[in-house]
């Protein structure tokens, strides 16, 4: 089993690109953020533990995350590998991942900090299909989402106060992983401050 990792700060466009990469490669998207939000909604023990960290823009403890991933990759759809989105976020998570699967590509979507706040604060998605939109940069059609099941969803942590601490957390705890993966020769930086299609094109070239 071999897998790819989508890496980058909050609001870089990982979720948007994940949907497109999934279509091109057939690899299922495994987003620890989505898994945690589902756990919070379902009020599971993991969700109850994770909520405070998420609301504050801090990382959920490694042990919780690694256990979630260990269970997730046992599911049938993961047999040929997966595309991780928002995982790993610390060196211990990356070390644990290396024991579970071979990571062949780390796609790092790079966006400067000063662009992140506007990108996150206007963000929403379709709860019918998960497609990500933005008030200014990528608004949904007036007739709704093309999946036909349009329902607008905004994340509780997509607000100006939490964004800054999510960015600080990213720089302190997650960005050291860039060097860690660069040394392994599998790190592919992609300029994420461009049109969505251009970014997808470069990602697919990097994955070839
Ligand atoms: P995301 O949807 O990836 O932006 O994640 C939302 C929140 O979930 C983050 O701000 C963290 O609190 C938590 N989270 C998601 N993935 C991880 C991870 N790999 N490690 C620790 N915390 C995570």
PDB file of C-alpha atoms and ligand atoms in Angstrom:
ATOM      1  CA  UNK A   1       0.000   0.000   0.000  1.00  0.00           C
ATOM      2  CA  UNK A   2       1.367   3.429  -0.947  1.00  0.00           C
ATOM      3  CA  UNK A   3      -0.174   6.794  -0.300  1.00  0.00           C
ATOM      4  CA  UNK A   4       0.110  10.485  -0.975  1.00  0.00           C
ATOM      5  CA  UNK A   5       0.008  13.382   1.479  1.00  0.00           C
ATOM      6  CA  UNK A   6      -1.567  16.771   0.850  1.00  0.00           C
ATOM      7  CA  UNK A   7       0.379  19.251   2.938  1.00  0.00           C
ATOM      8  CA  UNK A   8      -0.070  22.966   3.559  1.00  0.00           C
ATOM      9  CA  UNK A   9      -1.441  25.640   5.883  1.00  0.00           C
ATOM     10  CA  UNK A  10      -5.156  25.913   6.724  1.00  0.00           C
ATOM     11  CA  UNK A  11      -6.978  27.510   3.799  1.00  0.00           C
ATOM     12  CA  UNK A  12      -4.343  26.527   1.218  1.00  0.00           C
ATOM     13  CA  UNK A  13      -6.958  24.669  -0.838  1.00  0.00           C
ATOM     14  CA  UNK A  14      -6.156  21.092   0.193  1.00  0.00           C
ATOM     15  CA  UNK A  15      -9.830  20.080   0.330  1.00  0.00           C
ATOM     16  CA  UNK A  16     -10.587  21.676  -3.057  1.00  0.00           C
ATOM     17  CA  UNK A  17      -7.654  19.912  -4.701  1.00  0.00           C
ATOM     18  CA  UNK A  18      -8.362  16.633  -2.882  1.00  0.00           C
ATOM     19  CA  UNK A  19     -11.702  16.267  -4.672  1.00  0.00           C
ATOM     20  CA  UNK A  20      -9.947  16.677  -8.032  1.00  0.00           C
ATOM     21  CA  UNK A  21      -7.031  14.364  -7.213  1.00  0.00           C
ATOM     22  CA  UNK A  22      -9.499  11.749  -6.018  1.00  0.00           C
ATOM     23  CA  UNK A  23     -11.247  11.915  -9.378  1.00  0.00           C
ATOM     24  CA  UNK A  24      -7.934  11.607 -11.274  1.00  0.00           C
ATOM     25  CA  UNK A  25      -6.250   8.904  -9.176  1.00  0.00           C
ATOM     26  CA  UNK A  26      -9.137   7.007  -7.573  1.00  0.00           C
ATOM     27  CA  UNK A  27      -7.423   7.297  -4.180  1.00  0.00           C
ATOM     28  CA  UNK A  28      -9.913   7.994  -1.371  1.00  0.00           C
ATOM     29  CA  UNK A  29      -9.446  11.218   0.600  1.00  0.00           C
ATOM     30  CA  UNK A  30      -8.666  10.725   4.271  1.00  0.00           C
ATOM     31  CA  UNK A  31      -9.073  14.044   6.071  1.00  0.00           C
ATOM     32  CA  UNK A  32      -8.408  13.923   9.806  1.00  0.00           C
ATOM     33  CA  UNK A  33     -10.217  17.289  10.113  1.00  0.00           C
ATOM     34  CA  UNK A  34     -13.375  15.794   8.513  1.00  0.00           C
ATOM     35  CA  UNK A  35     -13.086  12.677  10.686  1.00  0.00           C
ATOM     36  CA  UNK A  36     -12.785  14.799  13.836  1.00  0.00           C
ATOM     37  CA  UNK A  37     -15.729  17.031  12.858  1.00  0.00           C
ATOM     38  CA  UNK A  38     -17.835  13.902  12.300  1.00  0.00           C
ATOM     39  CA  UNK A  39     -16.753  12.616  15.732  1.00  0.00           C
ATOM     40  CA  UNK A  40     -17.666  15.952  17.364  1.00  0.00           C
ATOM     41  CA  UNK A  41     -21.067  15.923  15.658  1.00  0.00           C
ATOM     42  CA  UNK A  42     -21.725  12.323  16.739  1.00  0.00           C
ATOM     43  CA  UNK A  43     -20.577  13.175  20.283  1.00  0.00           C
ATOM     44  CA  UNK A  44     -18.220  10.200  20.472  1.00  0.00           C
ATOM     45  CA  UNK A  45     -15.487   9.998  23.140  1.00  0.00           C
ATOM     46  CA  UNK A  46     -12.929  11.091  20.505  1.00  0.00           C
ATOM     47  CA  UNK A  47     -15.137  14.009  19.484  1.00  0.00           C
ATOM     48  CA  UNK A  48     -15.615  15.164  23.057  1.00  0.00           C
ATOM     49  CA  UNK A  49     -11.849  15.047  23.631  1.00  0.00           C
ATOM     50  CA  UNK A  50     -11.013  16.777  20.347  1.00  0.00           C
ATOM     51  CA  UNK A  51     -13.526  19.643  20.419  1.00  0.00           C
ATOM     52  CA  UNK A  52     -11.664  21.960  22.820  1.00  0.00           C
ATOM     53  CA  UNK A  53      -8.428  21.689  20.840  1.00  0.00           C
ATOM     54  CA  UNK A  54     -10.223  22.334  17.543  1.00  0.00           C
ATOM     55  CA  UNK A  55     -12.183  25.347  18.822  1.00  0.00           C
ATOM     56  CA  UNK A  56      -8.940  26.891  20.074  1.00  0.00           C
ATOM     57  CA  UNK A  57      -7.061  26.225  16.821  1.00  0.00           C
ATOM     58  CA  UNK A  58      -4.675  23.785  18.536  1.00  0.00           C
ATOM     59  CA  UNK A  59      -3.669  20.305  17.430  1.00  0.00           C
ATOM     60  CA  UNK A  60      -5.509  17.299  18.796  1.00  0.00           C
ATOM     61  CA  UNK A  61      -3.024  14.976  20.603  1.00  0.00           C
ATOM     62  CA  UNK A  62      -0.982  12.702  18.333  1.00  0.00           C
ATOM     63  CA  UNK A  63      -2.197   9.517  20.005  1.00  0.00           C
ATOM     64  CA  UNK A  64      -5.852  10.318  19.215  1.00  0.00           C
ATOM     65  CA  UNK A  65      -5.026  11.096  15.587  1.00  0.00           C
ATOM     66  CA  UNK A  66      -2.803   8.067  15.053  1.00  0.00           C
ATOM     67  CA  UNK A  67      -5.514   5.759  16.426  1.00  0.00           C
ATOM     68  CA  UNK A  68      -8.076   7.302  14.065  1.00  0.00           C
ATOM     69  CA  UNK A  69      -5.750   6.703  11.101  1.00  0.00           C
ATOM     70  CA  UNK A  70      -4.873   3.142  12.136  1.00  0.00           C
ATOM     71  CA  UNK A  71      -8.596   2.268  12.102  1.00  0.00           C
ATOM     72  CA  UNK A  72      -9.333   4.175   8.903  1.00  0.00           C
ATOM     73  CA  UNK A  73      -6.703   2.476   6.764  1.00  0.00           C
ATOM     74  CA  UNK A  74      -8.146  -0.932   7.619  1.00  0.00           C
ATOM     75  CA  UNK A  75     -11.290  -0.069   5.635  1.00  0.00           C
ATOM     76  CA  UNK A  76     -11.797  -1.744   2.254  1.00  0.00           C
ATOM     77  CA  UNK A  77     -11.386   1.388   0.139  1.00  0.00           C
ATOM     78  CA  UNK A  78      -7.861   1.968   1.526  1.00  0.00           C
ATOM     79  CA  UNK A  79      -6.403  -1.259   0.180  1.00  0.00           C
ATOM     80  CA  UNK A  80      -4.607   0.440  -2.751  1.00  0.00           C
ATOM     81  CA  UNK A  81      -3.522   3.481  -0.749  1.00  0.00           C
ATOM     82  CA  UNK A  82      -5.109   6.762   0.234  1.00  0.00           C
ATOM     83  CA  UNK A  83      -4.657  10.496  -0.083  1.00  0.00           C
ATOM     84  CA  UNK A  84      -4.121  12.060   3.318  1.00  0.00           C
ATOM     85  CA  UNK A  85      -5.443  15.600   3.746  1.00  0.00           C
ATOM     86  CA  UNK A  86      -4.344  17.489   6.865  1.00  0.00           C
ATOM     87  CA  UNK A  87      -2.364  14.514   8.168  1.00  0.00           C
ATOM     88  CA  UNK A  88       0.403  14.153   9.278  1.00  0.00           C
ATOM     89  CA  UNK A  89       0.758  17.456  11.119  1.00  0.00           C
ATOM     90  CA  UNK A  90       3.654  16.600  13.473  1.00  0.00           C
ATOM     91  CA  UNK A  91       6.872  14.586  13.188  1.00  0.00           C
ATOM     92  CA  UNK A  92       5.549  11.834  15.532  1.00  0.00           C
ATOM     93  CA  UNK A  93       2.459  11.521  13.288  1.00  0.00           C
ATOM     94  CA  UNK A  94       4.713  11.216  10.207  1.00  0.00           C
ATOM     95  CA  UNK A  95       6.835   8.597  11.956  1.00  0.00           C
ATOM     96  CA  UNK A  96       3.737   6.595  12.874  1.00  0.00           C
ATOM     97  CA  UNK A  97       2.488   6.904   9.281  1.00  0.00           C
ATOM     98  CA  UNK A  98       5.759   5.564   7.895  1.00  0.00           C
ATOM     99  CA  UNK A  99       5.105   2.318   9.769  1.00  0.00           C
ATOM    100  CA  UNK A 100       1.623   2.006   8.249  1.00  0.00           C
ATOM    101  CA  UNK A 101       2.122   2.916   4.584  1.00  0.00           C
ATOM    102  CA  UNK A 102       4.769   4.070   2.090  1.00  0.00           C
ATOM    103  CA  UNK A 103       4.294   7.741   1.283  1.00  0.00           C
ATOM    104  CA  UNK A 104       5.320   8.261  -2.352  1.00  0.00           C
ATOM    105  CA  UNK A 105       4.512  11.980  -2.775  1.00  0.00           C
ATOM    106  CA  UNK A 106       4.007  14.913  -0.421  1.00  0.00           C
ATOM    107  CA  UNK A 107       2.166  17.630  -2.330  1.00  0.00           C
ATOM    108  CA  UNK A 108       2.754  20.911  -0.490  1.00  0.00           C
ATOM    109  CA  UNK A 109       0.294  23.646  -1.472  1.00  0.00           C
ATOM    110  CA  UNK A 110       1.955  26.941  -0.583  1.00  0.00           C
ATOM    111  CA  UNK A 111       0.009  30.141   0.111  1.00  0.00           C
ATOM    112  CA  UNK A 112       1.422  33.208   1.910  1.00  0.00           C
ATOM    113  CA  UNK A 113       0.040  33.911   5.409  1.00  0.00           C
ATOM    114  CA  UNK A 114      -1.438  37.272   4.423  1.00  0.00           C
ATOM    115  CA  UNK A 115      -3.785  35.550   1.946  1.00  0.00           C
ATOM    116  CA  UNK A 116      -4.971  32.889   4.375  1.00  0.00           C
ATOM    117  CA  UNK A 117      -7.343  34.926   6.562  1.00  0.00           C
ATOM    118  CA  UNK A 118      -9.502  36.123   3.637  1.00  0.00           C
ATOM    119  CA  UNK A 119      -9.475  32.662   2.096  1.00  0.00           C
ATOM    120  CA  UNK A 120     -10.674  30.991   5.291  1.00  0.00           C
ATOM    121  CA  UNK A 121     -13.173  33.593   6.458  1.00  0.00           C
ATOM    122  CA  UNK A 122     -15.199  33.481   3.222  1.00  0.00           C
ATOM    123  CA  UNK A 123     -15.115  29.711   2.921  1.00  0.00           C
ATOM    124  CA  UNK A 124     -18.158  27.403   2.896  1.00  0.00           C
ATOM    125  CA  UNK A 125     -18.985  24.010   1.486  1.00  0.00           C
ATOM    126  CA  UNK A 126     -21.872  21.912   0.231  1.00  0.00           C
ATOM    127  CA  UNK A 127     -22.888  19.440   2.893  1.00  0.00           C
ATOM    128  CA  UNK A 128     -24.411  17.306   0.121  1.00  0.00           C
ATOM    129  CA  UNK A 129     -21.086  16.507  -1.577  1.00  0.00           C
ATOM    130  CA  UNK A 130     -18.310  18.300   0.336  1.00  0.00           C
ATOM    131  CA  UNK A 131     -17.398  20.654  -2.532  1.00  0.00           C
ATOM    132  CA  UNK A 132     -15.624  23.746  -1.170  1.00  0.00           C
ATOM    133  CA  UNK A 133     -16.676  27.278  -2.230  1.00  0.00           C
ATOM    134  CA  UNK A 134     -15.735  30.842  -1.335  1.00  0.00           C
ATOM    135  CA  UNK A 135     -17.832  34.041  -1.095  1.00  0.00           C
ATOM    136  CA  UNK A 136     -15.469  35.959  -3.398  1.00  0.00           C
ATOM    137  CA  UNK A 137     -13.029  33.581  -5.080  1.00  0.00           C
ATOM    138  CA  UNK A 138     -15.245  30.622  -5.969  1.00  0.00           C
ATOM    139  CA  UNK A 139     -18.946  31.260  -5.230  1.00  0.00           C
ATOM    140  CA  UNK A 140     -21.546  28.541  -5.695  1.00  0.00           C
ATOM    141  CA  UNK A 141     -23.846  28.901  -8.718  1.00  0.00           C
ATOM    142  CA  UNK A 142     -27.133  30.769  -8.094  1.00  0.00           C
ATOM    143  CA  UNK A 143     -28.910  27.459  -8.738  1.00  0.00           C
ATOM    144  CA  UNK A 144     -26.830  25.712  -6.043  1.00  0.00           C
ATOM    145  CA  UNK A 145     -24.182  23.016  -6.126  1.00  0.00           C
ATOM    146  CA  UNK A 146     -23.932  20.821  -9.220  1.00  0.00           C
ATOM    147  CA  UNK A 147     -24.398  17.710  -7.042  1.00  0.00           C
ATOM    148  CA  UNK A 148     -28.096  18.662  -6.869  1.00  0.00           C
ATOM    149  CA  UNK A 149     -28.203  18.390  -3.086  1.00  0.00           C
ATOM    150  CA  UNK A 150     -27.082  21.905  -2.181  1.00  0.00           C
ATOM    151  CA  UNK A 151     -26.916  22.828   1.476  1.00  0.00           C
ATOM    152  CA  UNK A 152     -24.504  25.478   2.693  1.00  0.00           C
ATOM    153  CA  UNK A 153     -22.176  24.552   5.543  1.00  0.00           C
ATOM    154  CA  UNK A 154     -19.649  26.820   7.311  1.00  0.00           C
ATOM    155  CA  UNK A 155     -17.051  25.504   9.765  1.00  0.00           C
ATOM    156  CA  UNK A 156     -17.196  26.694  13.383  1.00  0.00           C
ATOM    157  CA  UNK A 157     -13.425  27.280  13.393  1.00  0.00           C
ATOM    158  CA  UNK A 158     -13.382  29.334  10.167  1.00  0.00           C
ATOM    159  CA  UNK A 159     -13.344  32.708  11.937  1.00  0.00           C
ATOM    160  CA  UNK A 160     -10.717  35.449  12.212  1.00  0.00           C
ATOM    161  CA  UNK A 161      -9.817  34.688  15.860  1.00  0.00           C
ATOM    162  CA  UNK A 162      -9.160  30.989  15.357  1.00  0.00           C
ATOM    163  CA  UNK A 163      -7.389  31.396  12.005  1.00  0.00           C
ATOM    164  CA  UNK A 164      -4.421  33.156  13.589  1.00  0.00           C
ATOM    165  CA  UNK A 165      -3.880  30.426  16.145  1.00  0.00           C
ATOM    166  CA  UNK A 166      -4.293  27.728  13.463  1.00  0.00           C
ATOM    167  CA  UNK A 167      -1.604  29.493  11.423  1.00  0.00           C
ATOM    168  CA  UNK A 168       0.700  29.794  14.455  1.00  0.00           C
ATOM    169  CA  UNK A 169       0.187  26.104  15.182  1.00  0.00           C
ATOM    170  CA  UNK A 170       1.003  25.303  11.557  1.00  0.00           C
ATOM    171  CA  UNK A 171       4.280  27.237  11.631  1.00  0.00           C
ATOM    172  CA  UNK A 172       5.384  25.872  14.990  1.00  0.00           C
ATOM    173  CA  UNK A 173       4.369  22.221  14.779  1.00  0.00           C
ATOM    174  CA  UNK A 174       3.610  21.281  11.176  1.00  0.00           C
ATOM    175  CA  UNK A 175       5.984  23.187   8.883  1.00  0.00           C
ATOM    176  CA  UNK A 176       9.092  21.359  10.296  1.00  0.00           C
ATOM    177  CA  UNK A 177       7.680  18.337   8.472  1.00  0.00           C
ATOM    178  CA  UNK A 178       8.539  20.009   5.155  1.00  0.00           C
ATOM    179  CA  UNK A 179      12.281  19.511   5.786  1.00  0.00           C
ATOM    180  CA  UNK A 180      11.645  16.022   7.110  1.00  0.00           C
ATOM    181  CA  UNK A 181       9.932  15.010   3.846  1.00  0.00           C
ATOM    182  CA  UNK A 182      12.326  17.034   1.673  1.00  0.00           C
ATOM    183  CA  UNK A 183      15.225  14.950   2.984  1.00  0.00           C
ATOM    184  CA  UNK A 184      13.365  11.878   1.790  1.00  0.00           C
ATOM    185  CA  UNK A 185      13.149  13.353  -1.733  1.00  0.00           C
ATOM    186  CA  UNK A 186       9.357  13.094  -1.981  1.00  0.00           C
ATOM    187  CA  UNK A 187       8.385  16.720  -1.284  1.00  0.00           C
ATOM    188  CA  UNK A 188       6.708  18.641  -4.132  1.00  0.00           C
ATOM    189  CA  UNK A 189       6.059  22.340  -3.468  1.00  0.00           C
ATOM    190  CA  UNK A 190       3.206  23.798  -5.536  1.00  0.00           C
ATOM    191  CA  UNK A 191       2.295  27.509  -5.729  1.00  0.00           C
ATOM    192  CA  UNK A 192      -1.254  27.541  -4.336  1.00  0.00           C
ATOM    193  CA  UNK A 193      -1.897  31.229  -4.967  1.00  0.00           C
ATOM    194  CA  UNK A 194      -3.208  30.738  -8.516  1.00  0.00           C
ATOM    195  CA  UNK A 195      -6.307  29.595 -10.389  1.00  0.00           C
ATOM    196  CA  UNK A 196      -7.688  26.281  -9.077  1.00  0.00           C
ATOM    197  CA  UNK A 197      -7.233  24.525 -12.454  1.00  0.00           C
ATOM    198  CA  UNK A 198      -3.584  25.589 -12.781  1.00  0.00           C
ATOM    199  CA  UNK A 199      -2.816  24.189  -9.341  1.00  0.00           C
ATOM    200  CA  UNK A 200      -4.551  20.907 -10.159  1.00  0.00           C
ATOM    201  CA  UNK A 201      -2.548  20.660 -13.394  1.00  0.00           C
ATOM    202  CA  UNK A 202       0.767  21.030 -11.550  1.00  0.00           C
ATOM    203  CA  UNK A 203      -0.269  18.526  -8.879  1.00  0.00           C
ATOM    204  CA  UNK A 204      -1.151  15.923 -11.493  1.00  0.00           C
ATOM    205  CA  UNK A 205       2.218  16.470 -13.204  1.00  0.00           C
ATOM    206  CA  UNK A 206       4.001  16.012  -9.841  1.00  0.00           C
ATOM    207  CA  UNK A 207       2.079  12.769  -9.306  1.00  0.00           C
ATOM    208  CA  UNK A 208       2.956  11.299 -12.709  1.00  0.00           C
TER     209      UNK A 208
HETATM  210  P1  LIG B   1      -8.555  20.772   9.237  1.00  0.00           P
HETATM  211  O1  LIG B   1      -9.940  20.453   8.769  1.00  0.00           O
HETATM  212  O2  LIG B   1      -7.520  19.903   8.624  1.00  0.00           O
HETATM  213  O3  LIG B   1      -8.238  22.241   9.109  1.00  0.00           O
HETATM  214  O4  LIG B   1      -8.528  20.446  10.811  1.00  0.00           O
HETATM  215  C1  LIG B   1      -9.376  21.137  11.720  1.00  0.00           C
HETATM  216  C2  LIG B   1      -8.837  20.965  13.130  1.00  0.00           C
HETATM  217  O5  LIG B   1      -8.827  19.569  13.475  1.00  0.00           O
HETATM  218  C3  LIG B   1      -7.414  21.444  13.335  1.00  0.00           C
HETATM  219  O6  LIG B   1      -7.334  22.827  13.620  1.00  0.00           O
HETATM  220  C4  LIG B   1      -6.976  20.581  14.520  1.00  0.00           C
HETATM  221  O7  LIG B   1      -7.515  21.069  15.729  1.00  0.00           O
HETATM  222  C5  LIG B   1      -7.659  19.241  14.219  1.00  0.00           C
HETATM  223  N1  LIG B   1      -6.818  18.342  13.389  1.00  0.00           N
HETATM  224  C6  LIG B   1      -7.067  17.917  12.118  1.00  0.00           C
HETATM  225  N2  LIG B   1      -6.106  17.092  11.686  1.00  0.00           N
HETATM  226  C7  LIG B   1      -5.211  16.981  12.695  1.00  0.00           C
HETATM  227  C8  LIG B   1      -3.976  16.293  12.853  1.00  0.00           C
HETATM  228  N3  LIG B   1      -3.456  15.534  11.856  1.00  0.00           N
HETATM  229  N4  LIG B   1      -3.324  16.431  14.036  1.00  0.00           N
HETATM  230  C9  LIG B   1      -3.829  17.162  15.039  1.00  0.00           C
HETATM  231  N5  LIG B   1      -4.979  17.857  14.953  1.00  0.00           N
HETATM  232  C10 LIG B   1      -5.670  17.772  13.799  1.00  0.00           C
END
